[in-house]
PDB file of C-alpha atoms in Angstrom:
ATOM      1  CA  GLY A   1     170.383  99.440 144.353  1.00  0.00           C
ATOM      2  CA  ALA A   2     167.668 102.040 144.703  1.00  0.00           C
ATOM      3  CA  GLY A   3     164.855 100.088 143.080  1.00  0.00           C
ATOM      4  CA  VAL A   4     163.399  96.601 142.792  1.00  0.00           C
ATOM      5  CA  SER A   5     165.670  94.453 140.677  1.00  0.00           C
ATOM      6  CA  GLN A   6     164.550  91.382 138.756  1.00  0.00           C
ATOM      7  CA  SER A   7     166.622  88.855 136.887  1.00  0.00           C
ATOM      8  CA  PRO A   8     166.838  87.679 134.261  1.00  0.00           C
ATOM      9  CA  SER A   9     165.052  90.338 132.241  1.00  0.00           C
ATOM     10  CA  ASN A  10     164.299  87.775 129.545  1.00  0.00           C
ATOM     11  CA  LYS A  11     164.186  83.998 129.703  1.00  0.00           C
ATOM     12  CA  VAL A  12     163.518  81.614 126.850  1.00  0.00           C
ATOM     13  CA  THR A  13     163.085  77.992 127.795  1.00  0.00           C
ATOM     14  CA  GLU A  14     161.811  74.755 126.370  1.00  0.00           C
ATOM     15  CA  LYS A  15     158.569  73.183 127.442  1.00  0.00           C
ATOM     16  CA  GLY A  16     159.140  70.854 130.392  1.00  0.00           C
ATOM     17  CA  LYS A  17     162.196  72.647 131.775  1.00  0.00           C
ATOM     18  CA  ASP A  18     162.299  74.308 135.193  1.00  0.00           C
ATOM     19  CA  VAL A  19     162.958  78.040 135.532  1.00  0.00           C
ATOM     20  CA  GLU A  20     163.885  80.228 138.460  1.00  0.00           C
ATOM     21  CA  LEU A  21     163.147  83.951 138.555  1.00  0.00           C
ATOM     22  CA  ARG A  22     164.770  86.268 141.042  1.00  0.00           C
ATOM     23  CA  CYS A  23     163.625  89.439 142.768  1.00  0.00           C
ATOM     24  CA  ASP A  24     165.737  91.775 144.890  1.00  0.00           C
ATOM     25  CA  PRO A  25     163.376  94.116 146.732  1.00  0.00           C
ATOM     26  CA  ILE A  26     164.180  97.574 148.014  1.00  0.00           C
ATOM     27  CA  SER A  27     166.098  97.323 151.272  1.00  0.00           C
ATOM     28  CA  GLY A  28     163.810  97.555 154.284  1.00  0.00           C
ATOM     29  CA  HIS A  29     160.655  96.642 152.409  1.00  0.00           C
ATOM     30  CA  THR A  30     158.799  94.051 154.412  1.00  0.00           C
ATOM     31  CA  ALA A  31     156.211  93.095 151.797  1.00  0.00           C
ATOM     32  CA  LEU A  32     156.928  91.447 148.467  1.00  0.00           C
ATOM     33  CA  TYR A  33     154.535  90.447 145.718  1.00  0.00           C
ATOM     34  CA  TRP A  34     154.763  88.361 142.590  1.00  0.00           C
ATOM     35  CA  TYR A  35     152.352  89.000 139.745  1.00  0.00           C
ATOM     36  CA  ARG A  36     151.953  87.473 136.310  1.00  0.00           C
ATOM     37  CA  GLN A  37     150.890  89.508 133.307  1.00  0.00           C
ATOM     38  CA  ARG A  38     149.924  87.934 130.022  1.00  0.00           C
ATOM     39  CA  LEU A  39     150.145  90.010 126.871  1.00  0.00           C
ATOM     40  CA  GLY A  40     147.668  92.898 126.902  1.00  0.00           C
ATOM     41  CA  GLN A  41     146.141  91.878 130.193  1.00  0.00           C
ATOM     42  CA  GLY A  42     146.160  93.026 133.808  1.00  0.00           C
ATOM     43  CA  LEU A  43     148.216  91.781 136.710  1.00  0.00           C
ATOM     44  CA  GLU A  44     147.359  88.363 138.070  1.00  0.00           C
ATOM     45  CA  PHE A  45     148.285  87.959 141.739  1.00  0.00           C
ATOM     46  CA  LEU A  46     150.516  84.972 142.462  1.00  0.00           C
ATOM     47  CA  ILE A  47     151.962  85.219 145.967  1.00  0.00           C
ATOM     48  CA  TYR A  48     152.493  87.759 148.761  1.00  0.00           C
ATOM     49  CA  PHE A  49     155.134  87.761 151.484  1.00  0.00           C
ATOM     50  CA  GLN A  50     154.731  90.054 154.496  1.00  0.00           C
ATOM     51  CA  GLY A  51     157.517  90.048 157.058  1.00  0.00           C
ATOM     52  CA  ASN A  52     157.697  86.794 158.971  1.00  0.00           C
ATOM     53  CA  SER A  53     154.051  85.895 158.405  1.00  0.00           C
ATOM     54  CA  ALA A  54     153.079  82.849 156.413  1.00  0.00           C
ATOM     55  CA  PRO A  55     152.945  83.824 152.728  1.00  0.00           C
ATOM     56  CA  ASP A  56     149.621  84.191 150.936  1.00  0.00           C
ATOM     57  CA  LYS A  57     149.936  81.607 148.175  1.00  0.00           C
ATOM     58  CA  SER A  58     146.328  81.788 147.065  1.00  0.00           C
ATOM     59  CA  GLY A  59     147.194  83.026 143.585  1.00  0.00           C
ATOM     60  CA  LEU A  60     149.615  80.298 142.544  1.00  0.00           C
ATOM     61  CA  PRO A  61     147.939  78.623 139.535  1.00  0.00           C
ATOM     62  CA  SER A  62     149.251  75.110 140.086  1.00  0.00           C
ATOM     63  CA  ASP A  63     151.654  73.069 142.177  1.00  0.00           C
ATOM     64  CA  ARG A  64     154.284  73.645 139.496  1.00  0.00           C
ATOM     65  CA  PHE A  65     154.651  77.150 140.883  1.00  0.00           C
ATOM     66  CA  SER A  66     156.444  77.896 144.143  1.00  0.00           C
ATOM     67  CA  ALA A  67     158.179  80.872 145.700  1.00  0.00           C
ATOM     68  CA  GLU A  68     160.524  81.454 148.568  1.00  0.00           C
ATOM     69  CA  ARG A  69     161.786  84.481 150.382  1.00  0.00           C
ATOM     70  CA  THR A  70     164.702  84.627 152.779  1.00  0.00           C
ATOM     71  CA  GLY A  71     163.785  86.987 155.603  1.00  0.00           C
ATOM     72  CA  GLU A  72     163.075  90.390 154.112  1.00  0.00           C
ATOM     73  CA  SER A  73     165.455  90.017 151.208  1.00  0.00           C
ATOM     74  CA  VAL A  74     165.649  88.131 147.948  1.00  0.00           C
ATOM     75  CA  SER A  75     162.755  86.106 146.614  1.00  0.00           C
ATOM     76  CA  THR A  76     162.782  83.406 143.964  1.00  0.00           C
ATOM     77  CA  LEU A  77     159.811  82.213 141.943  1.00  0.00           C
ATOM     78  CA  THR A  78     160.246  78.705 140.569  1.00  0.00           C
ATOM     79  CA  ILE A  79     158.181  77.203 137.785  1.00  0.00           C
ATOM     80  CA  GLN A  80     158.671  73.485 137.292  1.00  0.00           C
ATOM     81  CA  ARG A  81     157.962  71.601 134.079  1.00  0.00           C
ATOM     82  CA  THR A  82     157.124  74.798 132.216  1.00  0.00           C
ATOM     83  CA  GLN A  83     154.194  74.879 129.813  1.00  0.00           C
ATOM     84  CA  GLN A  84     153.530  77.250 126.930  1.00  0.00           C
ATOM     85  CA  GLU A  85     150.725  78.914 128.881  1.00  0.00           C
ATOM     86  CA  ASP A  86     153.318  79.996 131.450  1.00  0.00           C
ATOM     87  CA  SER A  87     154.670  82.478 128.904  1.00  0.00           C
ATOM     88  CA  ALA A  88     154.140  85.927 130.390  1.00  0.00           C
ATOM     89  CA  VAL A  89     155.868  88.796 132.147  1.00  0.00           C
ATOM     90  CA  TYR A  90     156.470  88.047 135.809  1.00  0.00           C
ATOM     91  CA  LEU A  91     156.506  91.225 137.880  1.00  0.00           C
ATOM     92  CA  CYS A  92     157.801  91.593 141.386  1.00  0.00           C
ATOM     93  CA  ALA A  93     156.929  94.489 143.681  1.00  0.00           C
ATOM     94  CA  SER A  94     157.938  95.437 147.195  1.00  0.00           C
ATOM     95  CA  SER A  95     156.542  97.808 149.787  1.00  0.00           C
ATOM     96  CA  LYS A  96     156.747  98.988 153.360  1.00  0.00           C
ATOM     97  CA  TRP A  97     154.285 100.759 155.567  1.00  0.00           C
ATOM     98  CA  THR A  98     154.794 104.442 155.001  1.00  0.00           C
ATOM     99  CA  GLU A  99     152.970 107.746 155.131  1.00  0.00           C
ATOM    100  CA  SER A 100     153.760 108.175 151.456  1.00  0.00           C
ATOM    101  CA  GLU A 101     150.962 107.337 149.053  1.00  0.00           C
ATOM    102  CA  GLU A 102     153.328 105.655 146.636  1.00  0.00           C
ATOM    103  CA  LYS A 103     153.856 102.509 148.611  1.00  0.00           C
ATOM    104  CA  LEU A 104     154.339  99.807 146.012  1.00  0.00           C
ATOM    105  CA  PHE A 105     157.396  99.734 143.817  1.00  0.00           C
ATOM    106  CA  PHE A 106     157.681  97.440 140.830  1.00  0.00           C
ATOM    107  CA  GLY A 107     160.623  95.823 139.142  1.00  0.00           C
ATOM    108  CA  SER A 108     160.887  95.770 135.361  1.00  0.00           C
ATOM    109  CA  GLY A 109     159.797  92.170 135.190  1.00  0.00           C
ATOM    110  CA  THR A 110     161.052  88.960 133.643  1.00  0.00           C
ATOM    111  CA  GLN A 111     159.694  88.142 130.204  1.00  0.00           C
ATOM    112  CA  LEU A 112     159.336  84.352 130.131  1.00  0.00           C
ATOM    113  CA  SER A 113     158.879  82.597 126.813  1.00  0.00           C
ATOM    114  CA  VAL A 114     158.225  78.860 126.795  1.00  0.00           C
ATOM    115  CA  LEU A 115     158.766  77.259 123.399  1.00  0.00           C
TER     116      LEU A 115
ATOM    117  CA  GLU B   1     136.433  85.840 146.495  1.00  0.00           C
ATOM    118  CA  ASP B   2     137.799  89.385 146.396  1.00  0.00           C
ATOM    119  CA  LYS B   3     137.758  90.953 142.983  1.00  0.00           C
ATOM    120  CA  VAL B   4     138.454  94.135 141.090  1.00  0.00           C
ATOM    121  CA  VAL B   5     136.773  94.757 137.726  1.00  0.00           C
ATOM    122  CA  GLN B   6     137.730  97.449 135.259  1.00  0.00           C
ATOM    123  CA  SER B   7     135.807  98.744 132.282  1.00  0.00           C
ATOM    124  CA  PRO B   8     136.065  99.163 129.434  1.00  0.00           C
ATOM    125  CA  LEU B   9     138.778  96.582 128.717  1.00  0.00           C
ATOM    126  CA  SER B  10     139.992  98.665 125.805  1.00  0.00           C
ATOM    127  CA  LEU B  11     139.327 102.116 124.456  1.00  0.00           C
ATOM    128  CA  VAL B  12     140.449 103.893 121.298  1.00  0.00           C
ATOM    129  CA  VAL B  13     140.144 107.675 121.086  1.00  0.00           C
ATOM    130  CA  HIS B  14     141.646 110.623 119.237  1.00  0.00           C
ATOM    131  CA  GLU B  15     143.847 113.291 120.682  1.00  0.00           C
ATOM    132  CA  GLY B  16     141.854 115.911 122.547  1.00  0.00           C
ATOM    133  CA  ASP B  17     139.092 113.543 123.611  1.00  0.00           C
ATOM    134  CA  THR B  18     138.156 113.063 127.261  1.00  0.00           C
ATOM    135  CA  VAL B  19     138.020 109.524 128.640  1.00  0.00           C
ATOM    136  CA  THR B  20     136.574 107.988 131.781  1.00  0.00           C
ATOM    137  CA  LEU B  21     137.865 104.670 133.053  1.00  0.00           C
ATOM    138  CA  ASN B  22     135.936 102.672 135.626  1.00  0.00           C
ATOM    139  CA  CYS B  23     136.938 100.386 138.468  1.00  0.00           C
ATOM    140  CA  SER B  24     134.588  98.475 140.750  1.00  0.00           C
ATOM    141  CA  TYR B  25     135.574  96.233 143.606  1.00  0.00           C
ATOM    142  CA  GLU B  26     134.387  93.647 146.054  1.00  0.00           C
ATOM    143  CA  VAL B  27     136.906  93.183 148.840  1.00  0.00           C
ATOM    144  CA  THR B  28     136.734  92.640 152.547  1.00  0.00           C
ATOM    145  CA  ASN B  29     138.460  95.137 154.813  1.00  0.00           C
ATOM    146  CA  PHE B  30     138.951  97.839 152.187  1.00  0.00           C
ATOM    147  CA  ARG B  31     141.782 100.230 152.942  1.00  0.00           C
ATOM    148  CA  SER B  32     142.549 102.119 149.724  1.00  0.00           C
ATOM    149  CA  LEU B  33     142.234 102.103 145.941  1.00  0.00           C
ATOM    150  CA  LEU B  34     145.185 102.864 143.716  1.00  0.00           C
ATOM    151  CA  TRP B  35     145.560 103.711 140.040  1.00  0.00           C
ATOM    152  CA  TYR B  36     148.650 102.864 138.008  1.00  0.00           C
ATOM    153  CA  LYS B  37     149.772 103.575 134.457  1.00  0.00           C
ATOM    154  CA  GLN B  38     151.723 100.895 132.626  1.00  0.00           C
ATOM    155  CA  GLU B  39     153.472 101.856 129.417  1.00  0.00           C
ATOM    156  CA  LYS B  40     156.161  99.217 129.044  1.00  0.00           C
ATOM    157  CA  LYS B  41     156.863  96.936 131.932  1.00  0.00           C
ATOM    158  CA  ALA B  42     156.807  98.418 135.435  1.00  0.00           C
ATOM    159  CA  PRO B  43     153.519 100.122 136.384  1.00  0.00           C
ATOM    160  CA  THR B  44     153.920 103.651 137.665  1.00  0.00           C
ATOM    161  CA  PHE B  45     151.843 105.110 140.474  1.00  0.00           C
ATOM    162  CA  LEU B  46     149.159 107.698 139.709  1.00  0.00           C
ATOM    163  CA  PHE B  47     146.795 108.071 142.666  1.00  0.00           C
ATOM    164  CA  MET B  48     145.801 106.596 145.978  1.00  0.00           C
ATOM    165  CA  LEU B  49     142.221 107.109 147.174  1.00  0.00           C
ATOM    166  CA  THR B  50     140.927 106.381 150.634  1.00  0.00           C
ATOM    167  CA  SER B  51     137.970 108.702 151.180  1.00  0.00           C
ATOM    168  CA  SER B  52     134.763 108.982 149.202  1.00  0.00           C
ATOM    169  CA  GLY B  53     134.064 112.093 147.206  1.00  0.00           C
ATOM    170  CA  ILE B  54     137.503 113.666 147.424  1.00  0.00           C
ATOM    171  CA  GLU B  55     138.984 114.192 143.986  1.00  0.00           C
ATOM    172  CA  LYS B  56     142.678 113.664 143.418  1.00  0.00           C
ATOM    173  CA  LYS B  57     144.091 115.619 140.504  1.00  0.00           C
ATOM    174  CA  SER B  58     147.374 115.667 138.644  1.00  0.00           C
ATOM    175  CA  GLY B  59     147.478 117.739 135.491  1.00  0.00           C
ATOM    176  CA  ARG B  60     144.969 116.340 133.037  1.00  0.00           C
ATOM    177  CA  LEU B  61     144.288 113.280 135.171  1.00  0.00           C
ATOM    178  CA  SER B  62     141.836 113.104 138.038  1.00  0.00           C
ATOM    179  CA  SER B  63     140.238 110.366 140.073  1.00  0.00           C
ATOM    180  CA  ILE B  64     137.525 109.960 142.663  1.00  0.00           C
ATOM    181  CA  LEU B  65     136.305 107.172 144.906  1.00  0.00           C
ATOM    182  CA  ASP B  66     132.707 106.254 145.730  1.00  0.00           C
ATOM    183  CA  LYS B  67     132.743 103.863 148.684  1.00  0.00           C
ATOM    184  CA  LYS B  68     128.968 103.549 148.663  1.00  0.00           C
ATOM    185  CA  GLU B  69     129.030 102.292 145.083  1.00  0.00           C
ATOM    186  CA  LEU B  70     132.336 100.434 145.624  1.00  0.00           C
ATOM    187  CA  SER B  71     133.836 102.083 142.596  1.00  0.00           C
ATOM    188  CA  SER B  72     136.251 104.658 141.292  1.00  0.00           C
ATOM    189  CA  ILE B  73     136.714 106.552 138.058  1.00  0.00           C
ATOM    190  CA  LEU B  74     139.840 107.883 136.401  1.00  0.00           C
ATOM    191  CA  ASN B  75     139.336 110.818 134.047  1.00  0.00           C
ATOM    192  CA  ILE B  76     141.802 112.001 131.453  1.00  0.00           C
ATOM    193  CA  THR B  77     140.993 115.256 129.678  1.00  0.00           C
ATOM    194  CA  ALA B  78     142.500 116.529 126.415  1.00  0.00           C
ATOM    195  CA  THR B  79     144.137 113.159 125.769  1.00  0.00           C
ATOM    196  CA  GLN B  80     147.535 112.961 124.088  1.00  0.00           C
ATOM    197  CA  THR B  81     149.273 110.086 122.305  1.00  0.00           C
ATOM    198  CA  GLY B  82     151.545 109.790 125.327  1.00  0.00           C
ATOM    199  CA  ASP B  83     148.530 108.757 127.407  1.00  0.00           C
ATOM    200  CA  SER B  84     148.380 105.469 125.483  1.00  0.00           C
ATOM    201  CA  ALA B  85     148.977 102.762 128.087  1.00  0.00           C
ATOM    202  CA  ILE B  86     147.321 100.142 130.233  1.00  0.00           C
ATOM    203  CA  TYR B  87     145.617 101.744 133.227  1.00  0.00           C
ATOM    204  CA  LEU B  88     145.465  99.486 136.244  1.00  0.00           C
ATOM    205  CA  CYS B  89     143.268  99.779 139.300  1.00  0.00           C
ATOM    206  CA  ALA B  90     144.250  98.026 142.516  1.00  0.00           C
ATOM    207  CA  VAL B  91     142.551  97.681 145.871  1.00  0.00           C
ATOM    208  CA  GLU B  92     144.445  97.386 149.111  1.00  0.00           C
ATOM    209  CA  GLU B  93     142.991  95.326 151.923  1.00  0.00           C
ATOM    210  CA  SER B  94     143.721  96.122 155.511  1.00  0.00           C
ATOM    211  CA  ALA B  95     145.977  93.673 157.288  1.00  0.00           C
ATOM    212  CA  GLY B  96     145.507  95.310 160.645  1.00  0.00           C
ATOM    213  CA  GLY B  97     147.794  97.659 162.563  1.00  0.00           C
ATOM    214  CA  THR B  98     150.460  99.222 160.435  1.00  0.00           C
ATOM    215  CA  SER B  99     151.061  96.196 158.290  1.00  0.00           C
ATOM    216  CA  TYR B 100     150.781  96.759 154.584  1.00  0.00           C
ATOM    217  CA  GLY B 101     147.869  94.891 153.125  1.00  0.00           C
ATOM    218  CA  LYS B 102     147.482  92.761 150.053  1.00  0.00           C
ATOM    219  CA  LEU B 103     146.897  94.477 146.703  1.00  0.00           C
ATOM    220  CA  THR B 104     144.473  92.992 144.205  1.00  0.00           C
ATOM    221  CA  PHE B 105     144.626  94.343 140.654  1.00  0.00           C
ATOM    222  CA  GLY B 106     141.948  94.591 138.022  1.00  0.00           C
ATOM    223  CA  GLN B 107     142.554  93.363 134.495  1.00  0.00           C
ATOM    224  CA  GLY B 108     143.330  96.841 133.233  1.00  0.00           C
ATOM    225  CA  THR B 109     141.997  99.148 130.540  1.00  0.00           C
ATOM    226  CA  ILE B 110     144.073  99.430 127.375  1.00  0.00           C
ATOM    227  CA  LEU B 111     143.856 103.027 126.186  1.00  0.00           C
ATOM    228  CA  THR B 112     144.995 103.918 122.678  1.00  0.00           C
ATOM    229  CA  VAL B 113     145.104 107.572 121.691  1.00  0.00           C
ATOM    230  CA  HIS B 114     145.451 108.257 117.970  1.00  0.00           C
ATOM    231  CA  PRO B 115     146.886 111.527 116.627  1.00  0.00           C
TER     232      PRO B 115
END
């Protein structure tokens, strides 16, 4: 596809269950970000993948959160033993070095609701 | 710790008013500052600023960077109801060479424009 694709678009789960969120970046984009956005708030950085470098995991809020990326393609964000405070929109974005000013492209997010 | 702070957190105005949104930052290895508008889910790109004192303009929106004060402002003149959104500021850090750097977002300003 032409843009960043995230799935599912909505996920409702029960407290304590594990969830897996998927992001398909734009082809050729070497960098990929995951952000969390609680209702009415800004974007909270979670993790950043850049090419083959070690990912920057400094934003992951707890060891229940993990993310993987295979090469420069799909990434999955896994939340184990979900809690109600995990409810938020999880946004993925990808980018590549370019002369263009618009370098970061966002997916439409996954709305996660933990009951 | 790198941080980006936006003010005000929320703003309510009437159509026709002019608004000024603020963004201040403390990051190492600053490369650029970006503004995004978020209406539903995926933020959309507005401006990228790299040099102090050079205004970027698009219609009723304009923005300028002050690297001495480590801040930027986003102005919207003659506001319309369609300007209602969350406005996000992000700062890009240099990762060296041509690698794309990490983006850190502020918490956003929620703008509500009443008819």
